[in-house]
């Protein structure tokens, strides 16, 4: 049997590490994996990638590209009996999915900063159209609101280090006072660290930074990044196993745990 993966750009660290983990698990089981890139965003881009997979006669497919509830439901409906498993959608939706809990991940990061006494917290969210970016942002805002706080700034980036760098330069130039930044992924956090270094703001003495993902390189940033761990190996294994079960008619959604990993950018 052949498995398919429709994925967000593999130029991004998280999707590429997720794809590697999926490929590994598929290989261990003796299955081959065919990949199709989702070029751009939204349901049409996904539909195109799924068509490419179907043309290559895959028996079922994983979709790691951001899709809101309705778009995911429409794609699943159009697929009929062809099994689809979603890896980047709203956990409150109706389609089968294997996901890390975005609300829990966001809460972990925000509580860590609140426990350390931070009150002036800036938010750097991910791409505005991404459902996961939206849910992480909502989770941060809820945690701050529960502590009687509002973020001192809310900015968005495209998940890249370059954008993390640029957005932090803008935040610094705006004169907004902040002692901590919650960043929606580690790649953007890499750029945040450099912008803070260049501005002479020592980390963590003057500014704390919390990332999200715990990609393979994040422990080697300088300082080593405090972040919210999503275990991509686990995701890859569970996604393949769940899809295989789904192809036998027993597809069950799964929520995977996240955990705060405390390193050198906070404390
Ligand atoms: C999500 C990553 O956390 C983020 O860093 C970015 O790479 C994004 O994917 C790309 O879409 S992980 C996803 C399974 C929610």
XYZ file of N, CA and C and ligand atoms in Angstrom:
816
model
N 0.821 -1.211 0.000
C 0.000 0.000 0.000
C 0.850 1.254 0.000
N 0.322 2.298 -0.602
C 1.069 3.548 -0.731
C 0.342 4.647 0.050
N 1.106 5.361 0.873
C 0.530 6.456 1.647
C 0.895 7.781 0.994
N 0.020 8.762 1.150
C 0.274 10.087 0.596
C 0.446 11.115 1.698
N 1.216 12.161 1.401
C 1.331 13.304 2.310
C 1.242 14.585 1.497
N 0.225 15.371 1.795
C 0.130 16.720 1.229
C 0.643 17.658 2.311
N 1.688 18.428 2.003
C 2.320 19.193 3.079
C 2.570 20.653 2.733
N 2.569 21.484 3.781
C 3.023 22.874 3.699
C 4.480 22.858 3.260
N 4.983 24.004 2.879
C 6.348 24.127 2.356
C 7.383 23.427 3.234
N 8.187 22.582 2.605
C 9.238 21.884 3.347
C 10.446 22.785 3.584
N 10.372 24.038 3.128
C 11.415 24.994 3.484
C 11.272 25.391 4.956
N 10.096 25.166 5.539
C 9.886 25.455 6.962
C 10.351 24.273 7.802
N 10.963 24.569 8.953
C 11.560 23.512 9.770
C 10.542 22.487 10.271
N 9.404 22.958 10.801
C 8.459 22.002 11.406
C 7.882 21.036 10.351
N 7.326 21.545 9.249
C 6.793 20.600 8.259
C 7.855 19.644 7.719
N 9.093 20.100 7.586
C 10.107 19.187 7.043
C 10.438 18.112 8.069
N 10.481 18.463 9.363
C 10.762 17.448 10.382
C 9.573 16.494 10.563
N 8.382 17.019 10.374
C 7.190 16.161 10.440
C 7.201 15.182 9.255
N 7.518 15.689 8.069
C 7.566 14.816 6.881
C 8.618 13.726 7.065
N 9.772 14.097 7.634
C 10.832 13.101 7.856
C 10.339 12.012 8.803
N 9.625 12.411 9.842
C 9.122 11.440 10.825
C 8.061 10.531 10.206
N 7.228 11.100 9.355
C 6.191 10.305 8.680
C 6.850 9.306 7.737
N 7.826 9.782 6.988
C 8.518 8.918 6.028
C 9.184 7.768 6.769
N 9.761 8.075 7.924
C 10.453 7.027 8.683
C 9.483 5.938 9.145
N 8.358 6.374 9.716
C 7.396 5.394 10.210
C 6.802 4.560 9.070
N 6.513 5.231 7.956
C 5.971 4.503 6.812
C 6.983 3.453 6.357
N 8.253 3.852 6.267
C 9.314 2.941 5.833
C 9.445 1.746 6.765
N 9.377 1.998 8.070
C 9.479 0.908 9.056
C 8.384 -0.140 8.821
N 7.216 0.351 8.403
C 6.100 -0.573 8.180
C 6.109 -1.188 6.788
N 7.086 -0.803 5.977
C 7.164 -1.347 4.625
C 6.233 -0.638 3.631
N 5.780 0.555 3.982
C 4.919 1.324 3.073
C 5.752 2.380 2.376
N 5.392 2.699 1.142
C 6.072 3.839 0.534
C 5.202 5.079 0.670
N 5.887 6.217 0.605
C 5.209 7.494 0.832
C 5.406 8.377 -0.392
N 4.293 8.928 -0.869
C 4.349 9.881 -1.975
C 3.984 11.252 -1.412
N 4.773 12.266 -1.766
C 4.485 13.599 -1.231
C 4.032 14.559 -2.309
N 3.169 15.482 -1.918
C 2.774 16.576 -2.810
C 2.811 17.860 -1.992
N 3.373 18.907 -2.559
C 3.451 20.188 -1.852
C 2.142 20.948 -2.002
N 1.718 21.570 -0.902
C 0.588 22.499 -0.968
C 1.201 23.868 -1.261
N 1.024 24.348 -2.465
C 1.644 25.616 -2.858
C 0.685 26.748 -2.557
N 1.106 27.623 -1.648
C 0.211 28.697 -1.232
C -0.647 28.198 -0.082
N -1.800 28.862 0.125
C -2.609 28.484 1.279
C -4.062 28.316 0.855
N -4.815 27.693 1.758
C -6.251 27.587 1.531
C -6.655 26.270 0.908
N -7.983 26.038 0.849
C -8.513 24.745 0.413
C -8.197 24.408 -1.041
N -8.130 25.433 -1.913
C -7.861 25.122 -3.320
C -6.456 24.570 -3.501
N -5.507 25.157 -2.787
C -4.127 24.676 -2.858
C -4.057 23.232 -2.353
N -4.812 22.928 -1.302
C -4.851 21.564 -0.756
C -5.493 20.604 -1.742
N -6.584 21.050 -2.337
C -7.313 20.201 -3.281
C -6.396 19.809 -4.435
N -5.620 20.776 -4.896
C -4.673 20.529 -5.985
C -3.653 19.449 -5.580
N -3.098 19.595 -4.374
C -2.095 18.617 -3.905
C -2.727 17.226 -3.770
N -3.971 17.182 -3.294
C -4.640 15.885 -3.139
C -4.906 15.234 -4.497
N -5.204 16.074 -5.489
C -5.403 15.534 -6.842
C -4.117 14.887 -7.346
N -2.995 15.548 -7.074
C -1.706 14.979 -7.494
C -1.489 13.627 -6.820
N -1.851 13.530 -5.532
C -1.667 12.259 -4.819
C -2.589 11.183 -5.383
N -3.813 11.577 -5.661
C -4.792 10.616 -6.189
C -4.352 10.070 -7.529
N -3.773 10.977 -8.347
C -3.291 10.559 -9.671
C -2.188 9.517 -9.514
N -1.510 9.537 -8.374
C -0.449 8.551 -8.145
C -0.953 7.361 -7.348
N -2.267 7.247 -7.240
C -2.931 6.072 -6.697
C -2.549 5.760 -5.248
N -2.438 6.796 -4.419
C -2.183 6.514 -3.004
C -3.469 5.997 -2.361
N -3.307 5.148 -1.338
C -4.470 4.489 -0.727
C -5.122 5.316 0.373
N -4.405 6.329 0.813
C -4.942 7.224 1.834
C -3.939 8.338 2.007
N -4.362 9.473 2.596
C -3.436 10.605 2.648
C -3.500 11.358 3.970
N -2.332 11.869 4.351
C -2.194 12.790 5.479
C -2.137 14.201 4.912
N -2.754 15.150 5.602
C -2.707 16.540 5.141
C -2.104 17.404 6.243
N -0.878 17.847 6.031
C -0.269 18.782 6.973
C -0.179 20.157 6.327
N -1.318 20.811 6.273
C -1.409 22.186 5.791
C -2.603 22.783 6.513
N -2.513 24.075 6.877
C -3.566 24.670 7.705
C -4.925 24.726 7.017
N -5.931 24.190 7.694
C -7.300 24.207 7.181
C -8.264 24.458 8.334
N -9.105 25.454 8.183
C -10.145 25.702 9.177
C -11.179 24.586 9.150
N -12.076 24.605 10.142
C -13.077 23.528 10.276
C -13.843 23.242 9.009
N -14.410 24.325 8.404
C -15.309 24.115 7.274
C -14.545 23.626 6.047
N -13.373 24.204 5.819
C -12.581 23.789 4.660
C -12.163 22.329 4.792
N -11.764 21.930 6.016
C -11.360 20.538 6.228
C -12.556 19.606 5.994
N -13.714 20.001 6.515
C -14.914 19.162 6.363
C -15.280 19.024 4.886
N -15.143 20.110 4.119
C -15.474 20.064 2.689
C -14.521 19.120 1.952
N -13.232 19.195 2.275
C -12.261 18.303 1.613
C -12.545 16.849 1.961
N -12.833 16.592 3.240
C -13.108 15.222 3.675
C -14.365 14.706 2.980
N -15.371 15.567 2.860
C -16.611 15.171 2.192
C -16.360 14.813 0.736
N -15.564 15.643 0.057
C -15.289 15.418 -1.365
C -14.467 14.143 -1.582
N -13.693 13.742 -0.550
C -12.824 12.563 -0.696
C -13.631 11.270 -0.619
N -14.834 11.339 -0.078
C -15.675 10.148 0.020
C -15.003 9.069 0.855
N -14.855 7.879 0.265
C -14.317 6.739 1.028
C -12.786 6.733 1.053
N -12.182 7.670 0.345
C -10.711 7.738 0.309
C -10.245 8.309 1.655
N -9.513 7.560 2.493
C -9.229 8.026 3.851
C -8.270 9.218 3.894
N -8.677 10.262 4.614
C -7.848 11.447 4.810
C -7.691 11.693 6.303
N -6.481 12.052 6.704
C -6.230 12.391 8.109
C -5.568 13.763 8.161
N -6.109 14.654 8.983
C -5.677 16.056 9.017
C -4.724 16.312 10.181
N -3.613 17.014 9.896
C -2.594 17.272 10.930
C -2.503 18.742 11.321
N -3.230 19.619 10.634
C -3.170 21.054 10.968
C -4.557 21.661 10.773
N -5.446 21.347 11.725
C -6.803 21.892 11.644
C -7.294 22.199 13.054
N -8.544 22.613 13.166
C -9.111 22.965 14.462
C -9.534 21.683 15.197
N -8.991 21.448 16.405
C -9.362 20.232 17.139
C -10.871 20.152 17.404
N -11.554 21.308 17.380
C -13.001 21.303 17.636
C -13.804 20.955 16.387
N -13.130 20.697 15.271
C -13.840 20.359 14.037
C -14.303 18.915 14.014
N -14.813 18.478 12.859
C -15.446 17.158 12.781
C -14.597 16.122 12.035
N -13.519 16.563 11.370
C -12.746 15.611 10.555
C -11.772 14.829 11.426
N -11.369 13.621 10.977
C -10.355 12.868 11.728
C -9.023 13.614 11.732
N -8.395 13.709 12.905
C -7.154 14.478 12.983
C -6.230 13.921 14.066
N -4.937 14.168 13.880
C -3.950 13.927 14.935
C -3.260 15.264 15.144
N -3.416 15.841 16.340
C -2.985 17.221 16.587
C -2.398 17.373 17.982
N -1.443 18.283 18.100
C -1.054 18.769 19.423
C -2.088 19.807 19.832
N -2.386 19.880 21.109
C -3.416 20.808 21.583
C -2.869 22.251 21.596
N -3.353 23.096 20.680
C -2.791 24.453 20.597
C -3.121 25.297 21.832
N -4.285 25.077 22.410
C -4.677 25.866 23.585
C -3.746 25.539 24.749
N -3.458 24.254 24.905
C -2.592 23.815 25.993
C -1.152 24.318 25.777
N -0.676 24.243 24.544
C 0.682 24.711 24.243
C 0.832 26.194 24.544
N -0.150 26.969 24.117
C -0.098 28.416 24.333
C -0.150 28.734 25.831
N -0.993 28.002 26.545
C -1.138 28.218 27.982
C 0.194 27.943 28.709
N 0.837 26.850 28.338
C 2.149 26.486 28.922
C 3.159 27.619 28.808
N 3.286 28.168 27.593
C 4.270 29.224 27.355
C 3.931 30.478 28.141
N 2.658 30.865 28.103
C 2.234 32.093 28.787
C 2.377 31.943 30.302
N 1.964 30.813 30.850
C 2.062 30.615 32.303
C 3.494 30.639 32.785
N 4.399 30.102 31.979
C 5.812 30.120 32.346
C 6.283 31.568 32.556
N 5.926 32.447 31.627
C 6.338 33.859 31.762
C 5.628 34.532 32.930
N 4.338 34.232 33.097
C 3.575 34.853 34.187
C 4.151 34.427 35.540
N 4.512 33.157 35.649
C 5.102 32.654 36.896
C 6.410 33.349 37.218
N 7.115 33.757 36.175
C 8.380 34.454 36.407
C 8.181 35.938 36.656
N 6.933 36.368 36.697
C 6.633 37.744 37.081
C 6.507 38.722 35.930
N 6.533 38.238 34.698
C 6.415 39.160 33.554
C 5.010 39.740 33.467
N 4.940 41.025 33.170
C 3.654 41.707 33.018
C 3.564 42.436 31.690
N 4.709 42.701 31.089
C 4.727 43.405 29.797
C 5.164 42.407 28.730
N 4.165 41.734 28.165
C 4.451 40.625 27.252
C 3.970 40.972 25.841
N 4.889 40.846 24.887
C 4.536 41.059 23.476
C 4.282 39.702 22.826
N 3.362 39.678 21.853
C 3.017 38.431 21.166
C 3.445 38.512 19.704
N 4.147 37.487 19.251
C 4.455 37.383 17.826
C 3.793 36.118 17.295
N 2.647 36.328 16.661
C 1.837 35.201 16.164
C 2.344 34.738 14.802
N 1.876 33.572 14.387
C 2.236 33.039 13.065
C 1.354 33.616 11.969
N 1.468 33.052 10.806
C 0.737 33.522 9.636
C -0.754 33.645 9.936
N -1.339 34.812 9.620
C -2.709 35.098 10.053
C -3.730 34.080 9.530
N -3.506 33.523 8.347
C -4.498 32.600 7.787
C -4.389 31.191 8.387
N -3.316 30.917 9.155
C -3.121 29.563 9.686
C -3.991 29.339 10.917
N -4.764 28.271 10.889
C -5.637 27.953 12.019
C -4.822 27.737 13.292
N -3.674 27.073 13.165
C -2.854 26.829 14.360
C -2.302 28.130 14.919
N -1.927 29.039 14.021
C -1.443 30.350 14.477
C -2.555 31.070 15.243
N -3.779 31.014 14.708
C -4.912 31.691 15.362
C -5.190 31.088 16.739
N -5.151 29.755 16.819
C -5.495 29.103 18.087
C -4.402 29.327 19.143
N -3.141 29.382 18.723
C -2.064 29.696 19.685
C -2.229 31.123 20.197
N -2.520 32.049 19.278
C -2.715 33.448 19.675
C -3.878 33.565 20.661
N -4.982 32.900 20.359
C -6.141 32.947 21.275
C -5.771 32.381 22.647
N -4.997 31.313 22.654
C -4.580 30.694 23.914
C -3.734 31.648 24.747
N -2.807 32.338 24.103
C -1.990 33.322 24.828
C -2.875 34.424 25.399
N -3.791 34.937 24.536
C -4.628 36.058 24.972
C -5.512 35.653 26.143
N -6.010 34.418 26.110
C -6.845 33.941 27.210
C -6.035 33.859 28.503
N -4.829 33.301 28.402
C -4.002 33.155 29.605
C -3.645 34.524 30.193
N -3.345 35.488 29.342
C -3.018 36.825 29.843
C -4.254 37.473 30.458
N -5.391 37.321 29.784
C -6.631 37.921 30.301
C -6.972 37.349 31.676
N -6.759 36.055 31.853
C -7.034 35.434 33.153
C -6.143 36.011 34.249
N -4.964 36.517 33.836
C -4.057 37.145 34.801
C -4.308 38.652 34.885
N -5.383 39.106 34.233
C -5.737 40.527 34.274
C -4.840 41.381 33.387
N -4.241 40.771 32.365
C -3.302 41.505 31.518
C -3.763 41.542 30.072
N -3.230 42.532 29.361
C -3.353 42.551 27.908
C -1.956 42.543 27.348
N -1.755 41.946 26.171
C -0.424 41.996 25.576
C -0.045 43.446 25.257
N 1.249 43.775 25.375
C 1.662 45.149 25.044
C 1.735 45.344 23.532
N 1.825 44.260 22.784
C 1.826 44.348 21.318
C 1.397 43.000 20.757
N 0.722 43.016 19.607
C 0.380 41.774 18.893
C 0.839 41.955 17.444
N 1.783 41.108 17.027
C 2.267 41.188 15.651
C 2.175 39.809 15.008
N 2.268 39.790 13.706
C 2.172 38.528 12.955
C 3.393 38.358 12.067
N 3.816 37.116 11.869
C 4.918 36.846 10.947
C 4.602 35.618 10.116
N 5.429 35.358 9.119
C 5.146 34.247 8.195
C 5.867 32.951 8.585
N 6.229 32.797 9.817
C 6.896 31.623 10.410
C 8.410 31.610 10.168
N 8.938 32.581 9.429
C 10.365 32.525 9.078
C 11.215 33.331 10.055
N 12.510 32.994 10.130
C 13.445 33.729 10.988
C 13.558 35.172 10.527
N 13.555 35.386 9.214
C 13.683 36.742 8.672
C 12.554 37.625 9.200
N 11.353 37.054 9.245
C 10.197 37.826 9.698
C 10.250 38.045 11.222
N 10.735 37.069 11.951
C 10.909 37.253 13.395
C 11.853 38.410 13.674
N 12.893 38.485 12.890
C 13.880 39.557 13.003
C 13.247 40.915 12.698
N 12.563 40.984 11.545
C 11.939 42.247 11.128
C 10.878 42.717 12.110
N 10.019 41.808 12.549
C 8.940 42.185 13.469
C 9.499 42.683 14.798
N 10.602 42.090 15.249
C 11.204 42.529 16.514
C 11.842 43.897 16.342
N 12.462 44.136 15.205
C 13.003 45.476 14.949
C 11.892 46.518 14.992
N 10.730 46.178 14.413
C 9.594 47.117 14.435
C 9.109 47.360 15.853
N 9.046 46.265 16.624
C 8.591 46.383 18.011
C 9.550 47.291 18.791
N 10.840 47.101 18.602
C 11.838 47.916 19.287
C 11.709 49.377 18.846
N 11.526 49.583 17.548
C 11.445 50.947 17.013
C 10.194 51.663 17.506
N 9.133 50.908 17.831
C 7.884 51.530 18.272
C 7.992 52.119 19.677
N 9.049 51.734 20.392
C 9.236 52.271 21.741
C 8.375 51.580 22.797
N 7.625 50.559 22.416
C 6.794 49.803 23.366
C 7.684 49.149 24.425
N 7.302 49.296 25.699
C 8.076 48.633 26.763
C 7.636 47.180 26.851
N 8.587 46.257 26.871
C 8.250 44.834 27.018
C 9.405 44.110 27.687
N 9.067 43.095 28.487
C 10.119 42.304 29.148
C 10.131 40.871 28.644
N 9.159 40.509 27.803
C 9.110 39.131 27.312
C 8.351 39.078 25.991
N 8.705 38.084 25.183
C 8.002 37.867 23.920
C 7.598 36.399 23.819
N 6.321 36.167 23.528
C 5.833 34.818 23.196
C 5.825 34.716 21.682
N 6.533 33.742 21.155
C 6.695 33.620 19.708
C 6.029 32.316 19.249
N 5.313 32.381 18.122
C 4.486 31.243 17.693
C 5.282 30.087 17.108
N 6.569 30.295 16.802
C 7.404 29.141 16.427
C 8.888 29.457 16.625
N 9.689 28.404 16.664
C 11.116 28.548 16.969
C 11.870 29.267 15.856
N 11.439 29.025 14.612
C 12.132 29.665 13.500
C 12.042 31.189 13.611
N 10.858 31.705 13.907
C 10.745 33.159 14.107
C 11.535 33.575 15.336
N 11.545 32.732 16.378
C 12.275 33.071 17.608
C 13.766 33.258 17.319
N 14.290 32.506 16.369
C 15.692 32.657 15.981
C 15.967 34.093 15.538
N 15.086 34.645 14.723
C 15.233 36.025 14.275
C 15.009 37.020 15.400
N 14.098 36.691 16.317
C 13.835 37.556 17.476
C 15.114 37.678 18.308
N 15.790 36.556 18.547
C 17.015 36.564 19.359
C 18.067 37.473 18.720
N 18.224 37.353 17.422
C 19.254 38.178 16.774
C 18.916 39.667 16.867
N 17.660 40.021 16.632
C 17.277 41.437 16.707
C 17.510 41.987 18.112
N 17.206 41.180 19.130
C 17.415 41.645 20.511
C 18.907 41.796 20.811
N 19.703 40.834 20.366
C 21.165 40.937 20.546
C 21.678 42.230 19.924
N 21.276 42.472 18.688
C 21.784 43.653 17.973
C 21.361 44.944 18.642
N 20.195 44.904 19.316
C 19.706 46.114 19.984
C 20.297 46.245 21.386
N 21.177 45.322 21.770
C 21.812 45.396 23.082
C 20.862 45.075 24.223
N 19.886 44.203 23.973
C 18.971 43.781 25.053
C 19.336 42.360 25.455
N 20.054 42.191 26.577
C 20.496 40.847 26.952
C 19.326 39.907 27.260
N 19.479 38.663 26.798
C 18.477 37.613 26.989
C 19.067 36.580 27.936
N 18.437 36.248 29.037
C 17.094 36.664 29.459
C 17.083 37.829 30.454
N 18.242 38.458 30.729
C 18.292 39.469 31.789
C 17.308 40.612 31.545
N 17.225 41.088 30.287
C 16.286 42.185 30.014
C 15.018 41.725 29.305
N 15.164 40.744 28.450
C 13.997 40.239 27.718
C 14.022 38.714 27.715
N 12.901 38.108 28.048
C 12.753 36.649 27.939
C 12.029 36.304 26.646
N 12.376 35.148 26.082
C 11.760 34.716 24.828
C 11.327 33.255 24.964
N 10.077 32.975 24.576
C 9.582 31.592 24.556
C 9.163 31.254 23.132
N 9.686 30.173 22.598
C 9.332 29.725 21.253
C 8.198 28.713 21.273
N 8.046 28.002 20.156
C 6.977 26.998 20.037
C 7.402 26.029 18.945
N 7.480 24.776 19.233
C 7.825 23.663 18.333
C 8.864 22.738 18.978
N 9.975 23.328 19.480
C 11.165 22.552 19.844
C 11.658 21.737 18.655
N 12.006 22.438 17.589
C 12.619 21.787 16.432
C 14.008 21.281 16.832
N 14.588 20.453 15.970
C 15.831 19.766 16.325
C 16.973 20.730 16.657
N 16.952 21.931 16.094
C 18.076 22.860 16.282
C 17.878 23.839 17.438
N 16.708 23.853 18.036
C 16.374 24.946 18.962
C 17.239 24.962 20.212
N 17.755 23.804 20.623
C 18.621 23.743 21.795
C 19.990 24.342 21.486
N 20.260 24.637 20.192
C 21.566 25.164 19.792
C 21.511 26.627 19.404
N 20.349 27.264 19.557
C 20.275 28.718 19.387
C 21.093 29.334 20.515
N 21.387 30.650 20.416
C 22.109 31.304 21.499
C 21.329 32.483 22.039
N 20.928 32.459 23.317
C 21.011 31.315 24.229
C 20.082 30.183 23.757
N 20.315 28.964 24.291
C 19.423 27.846 23.956
C 17.968 28.222 24.259
N 17.079 27.894 23.339
C 15.714 28.423 23.386
C 14.798 27.683 24.354
N 14.157 28.436 25.216
C 13.018 27.903 25.987
C 11.833 27.838 25.034
N 11.140 26.707 25.006
C 10.099 26.568 23.993
C 9.033 25.559 24.418
N 7.990 25.465 23.608
C 6.921 24.498 23.842
C 7.165 23.324 22.903
N 7.362 22.164 23.500
C 7.763 21.003 22.697
C 6.580 20.321 22.033
N 6.674 20.189 20.708
C 5.766 19.307 19.982
C 6.674 18.185 19.477
N 6.425 16.987 19.912
C 7.304 15.869 19.566
C 6.948 15.371 18.161
N 7.719 15.838 17.176
C 7.378 15.544 15.780
C 7.565 14.069 15.435
N 8.511 13.398 16.113
C 8.668 11.954 15.915
C 7.378 11.230 16.287
N 6.864 11.616 17.452
C 5.621 11.019 17.936
C 4.476 11.316 16.960
N 4.413 12.564 16.494
C 3.358 12.933 15.545
C 3.445 12.067 14.285
N 4.662 11.919 13.759
C 4.836 11.132 12.539
C 4.363 9.699 12.736
N 4.763 9.108 13.856
C 4.404 7.716 14.127
C 2.895 7.574 14.305
N 2.308 8.467 15.089
C 0.860 8.366 15.355
C 0.039 8.658 14.106
N 0.534 9.588 13.287
C -0.201 9.938 12.072
C -0.248 8.733 11.136
N 0.899 8.079 10.936
C 0.934 6.918 10.037
C 0.077 5.789 10.606
N 0.223 5.501 11.889
C -0.541 4.402 12.488
C -2.047 4.670 12.409
N -2.420 5.922 12.652
C -3.844 6.273 12.620
C -4.394 6.163 11.204
N -3.626 6.619 10.226
C -4.094 6.518 8.841
C -4.225 5.055 8.419
N -3.250 4.230 8.820
C -3.318 2.804 8.459
C -4.568 2.163 9.061
N -4.850 2.506 10.323
C -6.068 1.977 10.953
C -7.298 2.499 10.206
N -7.237 3.753 9.789
C -8.340 4.367 9.051
C -8.594 3.656 7.733
N -7.526 3.206 7.104
C -7.674 2.485 5.839
C -8.335 1.129 6.055
N -8.277 0.654 7.313
C -9.003 -0.583 7.664
C -10.396 -0.261 8.205
N -10.775 0.998 8.136
C -12.115 1.384 8.556
C -12.233 1.799 10.015
N -11.091 2.031 10.679
C -11.149 2.409 12.095
C -10.282 3.643 12.353
N -10.762 4.788 11.872
C -10.010 6.045 12.029
C -10.430 6.726 13.330
N -9.454 6.994 14.212
C -9.763 7.672 15.484
C -8.888 8.889 15.659
N -9.489 10.029 15.948
C -8.712 11.244 16.177
C -7.927 11.134 17.471
N -6.832 11.875 17.511
C -5.928 11.771 18.650
C -5.395 13.163 18.992
N -5.305 13.469 20.291
C -4.649 14.705 20.716
C -3.332 14.330 21.360
N -2.257 14.961 20.942
C -0.934 14.646 21.473
C -0.514 15.695 22.496
N 0.277 15.288 23.500
C 0.659 16.225 24.557
C 1.763 17.187 24.119
N 1.766 18.386 24.712
C 2.856 19.351 24.536
C 3.509 19.550 25.897
N 4.716 20.090 25.919
C 5.372 20.329 27.208
C 6.326 21.500 27.092
N 6.429 22.285 28.165
C 7.388 23.383 28.173
C 8.789 22.829 28.395
N 9.727 23.273 27.578
C 11.132 22.904 27.759
C 11.879 24.179 28.158
N 12.356 24.195 29.410
C 12.974 25.409 29.927
C 14.461 25.405 29.617
N 14.907 26.399 28.857
C 16.342 26.519 28.559
C 16.821 27.929 28.898
N 17.688 28.495 28.057
C 18.379 29.720 28.469
C 17.753 31.045 28.107
N 16.614 31.073 27.403
C 16.065 32.376 27.021
C 15.025 32.903 28.012
N 14.793 32.154 29.081
C 13.917 32.640 30.156
C 14.617 32.367 31.481
N 14.180 33.082 32.540
C 14.698 32.755 33.867
C 15.505 33.891 34.449
C 3.347 24.364 12.543
C 4.618 24.828 13.190
O 4.444 24.918 14.587
C 5.046 26.169 12.671
O 6.360 26.411 13.102
C 4.970 26.270 11.138
O 6.055 25.556 10.584
C 3.651 25.722 10.648
O 3.426 24.410 11.137
C 3.600 25.682 9.132
O 2.289 25.512 8.736
S 3.102 22.687 13.056
C 1.539 22.253 12.403
C 1.386 20.749 12.520
C 0.453 22.923 13.186
